[in-house]
XYZ file of C-alpha atoms in Angstrom:
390
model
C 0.000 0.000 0.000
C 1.229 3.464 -0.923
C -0.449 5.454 1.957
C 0.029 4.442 5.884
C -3.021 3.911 7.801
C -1.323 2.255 10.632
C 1.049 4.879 12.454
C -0.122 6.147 15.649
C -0.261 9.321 15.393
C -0.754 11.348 18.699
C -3.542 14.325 18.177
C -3.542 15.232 21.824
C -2.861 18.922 22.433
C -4.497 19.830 18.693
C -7.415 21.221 20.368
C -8.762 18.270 19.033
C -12.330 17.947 19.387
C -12.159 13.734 19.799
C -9.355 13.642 22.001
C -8.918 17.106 23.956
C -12.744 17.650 24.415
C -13.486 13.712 25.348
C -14.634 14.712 28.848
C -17.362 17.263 26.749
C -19.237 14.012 25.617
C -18.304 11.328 28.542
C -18.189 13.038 31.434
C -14.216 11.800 31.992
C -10.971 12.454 30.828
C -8.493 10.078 29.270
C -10.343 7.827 27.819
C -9.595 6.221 24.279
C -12.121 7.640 22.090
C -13.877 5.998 19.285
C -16.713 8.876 19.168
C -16.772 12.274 16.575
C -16.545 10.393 13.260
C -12.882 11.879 11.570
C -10.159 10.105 11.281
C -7.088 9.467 13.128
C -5.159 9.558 9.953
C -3.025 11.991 7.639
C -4.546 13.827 4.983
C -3.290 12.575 1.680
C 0.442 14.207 0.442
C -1.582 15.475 -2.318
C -3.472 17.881 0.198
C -0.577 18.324 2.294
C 1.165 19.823 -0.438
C -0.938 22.172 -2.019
C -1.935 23.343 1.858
C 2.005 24.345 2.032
C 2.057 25.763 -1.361
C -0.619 27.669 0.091
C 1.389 29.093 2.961
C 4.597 29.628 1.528
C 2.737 31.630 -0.695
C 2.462 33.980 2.253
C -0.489 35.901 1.828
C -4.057 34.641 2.761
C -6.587 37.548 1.064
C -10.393 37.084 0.451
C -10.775 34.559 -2.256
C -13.636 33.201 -4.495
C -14.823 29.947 -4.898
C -17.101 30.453 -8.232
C -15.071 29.330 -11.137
C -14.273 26.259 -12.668
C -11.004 24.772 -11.108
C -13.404 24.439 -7.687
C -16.552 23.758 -8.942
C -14.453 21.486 -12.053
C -13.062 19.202 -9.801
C -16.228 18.588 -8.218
C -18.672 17.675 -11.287
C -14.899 15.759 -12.819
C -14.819 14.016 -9.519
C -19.019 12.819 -9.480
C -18.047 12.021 -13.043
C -15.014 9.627 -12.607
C -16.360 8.070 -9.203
C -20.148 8.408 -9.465
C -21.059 7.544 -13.146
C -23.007 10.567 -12.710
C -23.150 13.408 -15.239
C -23.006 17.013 -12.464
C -23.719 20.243 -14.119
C -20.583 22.795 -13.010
C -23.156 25.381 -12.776
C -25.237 23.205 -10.216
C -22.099 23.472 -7.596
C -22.166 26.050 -4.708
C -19.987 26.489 -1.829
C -21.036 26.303 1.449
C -19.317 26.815 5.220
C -20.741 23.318 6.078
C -22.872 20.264 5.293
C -25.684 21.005 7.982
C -25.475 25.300 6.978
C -26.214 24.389 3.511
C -29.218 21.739 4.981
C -30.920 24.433 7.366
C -30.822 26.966 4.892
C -32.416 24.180 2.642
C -35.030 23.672 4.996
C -35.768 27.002 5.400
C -36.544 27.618 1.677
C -38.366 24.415 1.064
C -40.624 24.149 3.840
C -42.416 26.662 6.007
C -41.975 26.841 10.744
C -44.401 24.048 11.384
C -44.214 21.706 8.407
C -42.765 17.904 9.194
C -39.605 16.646 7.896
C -39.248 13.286 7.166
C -36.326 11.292 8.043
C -35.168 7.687 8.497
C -34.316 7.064 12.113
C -31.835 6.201 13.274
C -30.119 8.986 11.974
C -27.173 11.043 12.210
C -27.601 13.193 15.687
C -27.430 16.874 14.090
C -30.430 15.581 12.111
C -32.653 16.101 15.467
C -31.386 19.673 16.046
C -31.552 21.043 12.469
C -34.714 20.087 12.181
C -36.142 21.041 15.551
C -33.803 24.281 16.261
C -35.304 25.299 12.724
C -38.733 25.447 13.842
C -39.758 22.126 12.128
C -41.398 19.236 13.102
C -39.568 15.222 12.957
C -41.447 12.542 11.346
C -39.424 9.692 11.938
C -40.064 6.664 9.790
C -38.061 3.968 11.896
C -35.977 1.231 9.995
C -36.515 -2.535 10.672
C -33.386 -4.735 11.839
C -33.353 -7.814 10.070
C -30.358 -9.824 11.891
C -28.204 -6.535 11.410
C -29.334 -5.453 7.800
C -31.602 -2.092 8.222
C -34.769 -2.377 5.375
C -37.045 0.350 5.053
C -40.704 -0.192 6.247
C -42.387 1.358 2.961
C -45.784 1.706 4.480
C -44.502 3.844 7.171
C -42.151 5.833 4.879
C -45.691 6.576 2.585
C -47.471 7.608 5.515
C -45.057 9.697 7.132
C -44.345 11.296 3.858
C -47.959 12.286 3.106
C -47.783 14.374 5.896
C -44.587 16.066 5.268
C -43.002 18.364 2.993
C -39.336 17.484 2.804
C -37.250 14.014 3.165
C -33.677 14.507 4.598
C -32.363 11.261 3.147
C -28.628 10.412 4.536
C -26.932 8.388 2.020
C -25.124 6.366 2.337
C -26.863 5.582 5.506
C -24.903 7.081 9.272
C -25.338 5.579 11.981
C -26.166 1.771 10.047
C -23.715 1.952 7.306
C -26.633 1.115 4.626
C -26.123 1.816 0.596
C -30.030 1.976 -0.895
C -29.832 -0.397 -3.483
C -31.330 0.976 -7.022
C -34.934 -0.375 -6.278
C -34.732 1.514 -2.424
C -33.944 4.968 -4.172
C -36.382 4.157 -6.635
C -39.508 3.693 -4.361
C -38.315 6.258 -2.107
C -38.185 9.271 -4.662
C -41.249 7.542 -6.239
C -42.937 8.278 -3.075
C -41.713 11.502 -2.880
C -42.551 12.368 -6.219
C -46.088 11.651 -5.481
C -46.570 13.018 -2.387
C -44.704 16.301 -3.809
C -41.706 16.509 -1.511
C -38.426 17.734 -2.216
C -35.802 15.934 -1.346
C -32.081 16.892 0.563
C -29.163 14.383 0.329
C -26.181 14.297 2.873
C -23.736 11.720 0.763
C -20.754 12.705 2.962
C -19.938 8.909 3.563
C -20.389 8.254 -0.102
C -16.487 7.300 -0.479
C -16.678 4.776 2.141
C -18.226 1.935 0.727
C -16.744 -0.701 1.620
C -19.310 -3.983 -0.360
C -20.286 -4.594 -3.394
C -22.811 -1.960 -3.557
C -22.821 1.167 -5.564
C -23.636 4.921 -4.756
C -26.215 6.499 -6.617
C -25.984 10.659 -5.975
C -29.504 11.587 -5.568
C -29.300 13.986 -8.577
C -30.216 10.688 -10.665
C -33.235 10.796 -9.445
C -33.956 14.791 -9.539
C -36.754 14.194 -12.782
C -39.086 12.447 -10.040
C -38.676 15.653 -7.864
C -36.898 18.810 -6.898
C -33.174 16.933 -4.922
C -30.488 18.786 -3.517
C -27.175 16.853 -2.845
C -25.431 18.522 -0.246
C -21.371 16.941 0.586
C -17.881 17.412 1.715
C -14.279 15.358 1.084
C -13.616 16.192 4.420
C -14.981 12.983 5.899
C -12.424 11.081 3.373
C -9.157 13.205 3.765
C -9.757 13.945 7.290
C -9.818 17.845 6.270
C -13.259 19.250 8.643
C -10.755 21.740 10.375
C -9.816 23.024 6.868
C -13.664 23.964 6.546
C -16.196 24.003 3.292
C -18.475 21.731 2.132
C -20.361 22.089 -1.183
C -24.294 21.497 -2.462
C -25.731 20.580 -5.888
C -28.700 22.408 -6.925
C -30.127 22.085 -10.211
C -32.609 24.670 -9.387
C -31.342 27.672 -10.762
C -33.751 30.362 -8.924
C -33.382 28.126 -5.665
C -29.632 28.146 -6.440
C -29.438 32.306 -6.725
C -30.982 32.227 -3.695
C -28.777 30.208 -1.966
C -25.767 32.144 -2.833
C -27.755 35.630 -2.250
C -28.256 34.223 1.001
C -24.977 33.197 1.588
C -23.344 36.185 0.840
C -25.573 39.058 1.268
C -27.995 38.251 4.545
C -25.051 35.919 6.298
C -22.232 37.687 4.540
C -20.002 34.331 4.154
C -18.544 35.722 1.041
C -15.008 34.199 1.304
C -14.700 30.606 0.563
C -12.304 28.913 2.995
C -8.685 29.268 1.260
C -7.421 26.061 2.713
C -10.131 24.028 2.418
C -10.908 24.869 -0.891
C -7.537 23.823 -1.845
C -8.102 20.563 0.131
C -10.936 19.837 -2.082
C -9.591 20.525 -5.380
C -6.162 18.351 -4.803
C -8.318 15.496 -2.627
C -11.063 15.178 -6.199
C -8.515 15.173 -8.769
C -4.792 13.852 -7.496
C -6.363 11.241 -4.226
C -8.536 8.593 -5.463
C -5.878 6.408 -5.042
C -6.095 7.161 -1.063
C -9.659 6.829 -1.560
C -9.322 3.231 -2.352
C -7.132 2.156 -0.058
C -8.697 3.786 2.864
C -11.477 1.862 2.273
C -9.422 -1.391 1.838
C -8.198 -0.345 5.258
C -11.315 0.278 7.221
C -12.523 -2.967 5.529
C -10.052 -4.762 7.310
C -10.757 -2.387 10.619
C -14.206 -3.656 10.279
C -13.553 -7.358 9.583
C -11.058 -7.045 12.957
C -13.875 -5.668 14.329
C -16.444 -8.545 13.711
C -13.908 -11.527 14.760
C -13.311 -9.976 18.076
C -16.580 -9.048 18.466
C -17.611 -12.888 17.433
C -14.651 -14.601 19.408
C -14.398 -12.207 22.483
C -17.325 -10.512 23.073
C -20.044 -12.085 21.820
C -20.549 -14.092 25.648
C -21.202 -10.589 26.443
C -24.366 -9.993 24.823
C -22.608 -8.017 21.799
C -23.712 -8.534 18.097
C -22.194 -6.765 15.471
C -22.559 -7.101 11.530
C -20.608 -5.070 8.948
C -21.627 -2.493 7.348
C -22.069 -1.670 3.950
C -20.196 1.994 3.778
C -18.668 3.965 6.405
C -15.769 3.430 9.085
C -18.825 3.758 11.920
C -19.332 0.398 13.405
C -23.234 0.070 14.669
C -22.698 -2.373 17.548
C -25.833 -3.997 18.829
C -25.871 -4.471 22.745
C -29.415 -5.453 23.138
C -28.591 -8.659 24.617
C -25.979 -7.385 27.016
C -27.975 -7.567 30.435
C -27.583 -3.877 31.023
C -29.635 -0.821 30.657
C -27.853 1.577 27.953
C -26.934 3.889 31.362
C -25.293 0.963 32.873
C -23.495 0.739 29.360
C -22.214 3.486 29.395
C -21.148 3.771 32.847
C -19.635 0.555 32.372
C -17.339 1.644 29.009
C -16.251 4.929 30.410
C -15.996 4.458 34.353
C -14.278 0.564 33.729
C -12.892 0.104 30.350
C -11.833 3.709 29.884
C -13.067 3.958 26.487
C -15.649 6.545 24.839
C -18.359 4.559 21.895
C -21.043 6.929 21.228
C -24.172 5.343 22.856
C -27.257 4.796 20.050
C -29.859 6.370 22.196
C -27.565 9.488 20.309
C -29.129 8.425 17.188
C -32.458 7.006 18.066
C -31.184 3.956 18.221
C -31.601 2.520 21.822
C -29.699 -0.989 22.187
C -26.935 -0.020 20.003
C -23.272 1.655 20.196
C -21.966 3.406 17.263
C -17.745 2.952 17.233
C -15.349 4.745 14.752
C -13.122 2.627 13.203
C -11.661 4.878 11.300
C -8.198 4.614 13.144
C -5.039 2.635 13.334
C -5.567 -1.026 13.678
C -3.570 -0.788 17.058
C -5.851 1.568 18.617
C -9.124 -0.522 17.208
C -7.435 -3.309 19.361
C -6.934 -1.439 22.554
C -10.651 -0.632 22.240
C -12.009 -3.634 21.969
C -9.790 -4.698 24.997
C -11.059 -2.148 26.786
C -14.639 -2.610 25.727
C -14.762 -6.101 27.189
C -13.111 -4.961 30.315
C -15.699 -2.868 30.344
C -19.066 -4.730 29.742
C -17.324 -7.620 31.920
C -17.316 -5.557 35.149
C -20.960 -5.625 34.484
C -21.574 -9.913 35.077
């Protein structure tokens, strides 16, 4: 392999938000955490490159992100990976994934109206939603011995009361890739029940299956879709900041940049993570593919310690279609999620994310997307752990 995935590196003292701030989430200090999902590895030499290109450069001036070598490497990238044709003109910048989402929600729905989601779901889903003045509709998924379906006649329902699906794709916390026929239905639904449709496909790099990623913008002549992304989950560049949408919409997309630059005056793309983007599309899919040959193996690790070591315990775990987040199920373990918890942090010294996080009582949700070393401790420590509590 051309890229190292397996040096420790130490990120304490960083201000690091997953090890300086562990205590924020846990409650304790030094623990081994597993929890905010970046990496514990280097960005690609690619990125690193350009980034001190960037500063030797010396000056650091307002900067624009609307022309093609940005928005370029973006529709070249959807192109190359994705099979999928991206208009250049469709591509906006945006601080984050969740600004561009609530300002989303803001111009496709109205205070009041329910958003439908697919629970569980990724945590900031709950506040966007709610701290926007709109209402959840939560259309749970079924676990069938570890693989997460889709109840359709809930979906339906739910939808026919709503007015806008935030679809996460592929699927955080349960690591699910919707399969042609799932996308189809879904946007079918959608189509007839006249909701728009937002797409986080942050994870879509990570797939680590057979399975294939299908950008939502396939699907935008069923009904109005906005893709909304970021490489930072794949070069482990979130400080760097930026994120991008697609919107085909051309009045919705002039309002999205008016609003961007004129009522929350973000009129300076991020220098450095523009950058990041631009070298991470067109000189890194090589990382690309062996990160994901990497977290494969984290995840495979994962399962036979899991199966050999833990499974005694109460713990299930099955692995996932995309993403280095492992969705642990506990529901055996003879232990209220509290006692869990208490258990992992207060015994084993480790920090998993608990699933009542996600909506997902019974469950932890682990990030694997570390050395295999440091996967090992944790799973140490995790049975250490859920031990104390026999």
């Amino acid at each position: 392999m051309r890229y190292d995935f397996d040096t420790v590196i130490d990120r304490r003292g960083t201000f690091c938000t997953q090890w300086d701030y562990i205590e924020d989430r846990f409650g304790e200090k030094d623990l081994l955490p597993f929890s905010i999902s970046d990496t514990d590895f280097r960005a690609p030499e690619a990125i690193q490159d350009k980034l001190r290109e960037m500063i030797d450069h010396g000056i650091y001036g307002y900067s624009r992100w609307n022309h093609s070598a940005y928005k370029g490497a973006i529709a070249g990238y959807f192109q190359e990976r994705h099979r999928t044709a991206v208009d250049e003109g469709w591509v906006v910048y945006s601080p984050s994934v969740l600004y561009s989402i609530a300002v989303l929600l803001r111009f496709l729905s109205r205070p009041g109206d329910s958003i439908l989601t697919l629970q569980p779901m990724y945590d900031a889903f709950f506040r966007v939603i709610q701290d926007n003045g709109r209402r959840l509709a939560a259309s749970e998924l079924v676990d069938r011995d570890g693989h997460y379906e889709i109840d359709f006649a809930d979906f339906e329902k739910k939808a026919a009361e709503s007015g806008v699906f935030l679809l996460c794709s592929p699927h955080n916390p349960t690591g699910r890739v919707w399969t042609e026929e799932e996308l189809e239905r879904m946007f079918e639904i959608c189509r007839r029940h006249g909701l728009a449709v937002i797409s986080d496909e942050i994870h879509s790099d990570i797939i680590l299956g057979t399975g294939r990623h299908r950008p939502a913008v396939l699907y935008r002549g069923k009904c109005p879709v906005y893709l909304v992304s970021s490489p930072s989950k794949t070069f482990n560049t979130p400080g760097l900041g930026g994120s991008y949408a697609l919107i085909p919409d051309p009045e919705l997309r002039e309002a999205f940049v008016s609003r961007l630059r004129n009522r929350d005056f973000l009129n300076s793309v991020s220098l450095p993570g523009m950058y990041a983007a631009i070298a991470g599309y067109r000189e890194c899919m090589a990382y690309v593919d062996e990160l994901r040959a990497y977290v494969r193996g984290n995840m495979r690790f994962l399962k036979e310690q899991v199966d050999g070591e833990l499974g005694d315990l109460g713990v299930r775990f099955t692995i996932p279609e995309a993403t280095y987040l492992a969705w642990i199920d506990v529901r055996r373990v003879k232990a209220s999620g509290k006692e869990i918890q208490n258990a992992l942090v207060n015994c084993g010294k480790v920090g998993i994310m608990a699933g009542e996080v996600y909506g997902g009582p019974g469950y932890l949700r682990m990030n694997v997307g570390c050395p295999r070393t440091k996967l090992a401790e944790g799973i140490k420590r995790m049975k250490k752990g859920l031990g104390s509590l026999i």
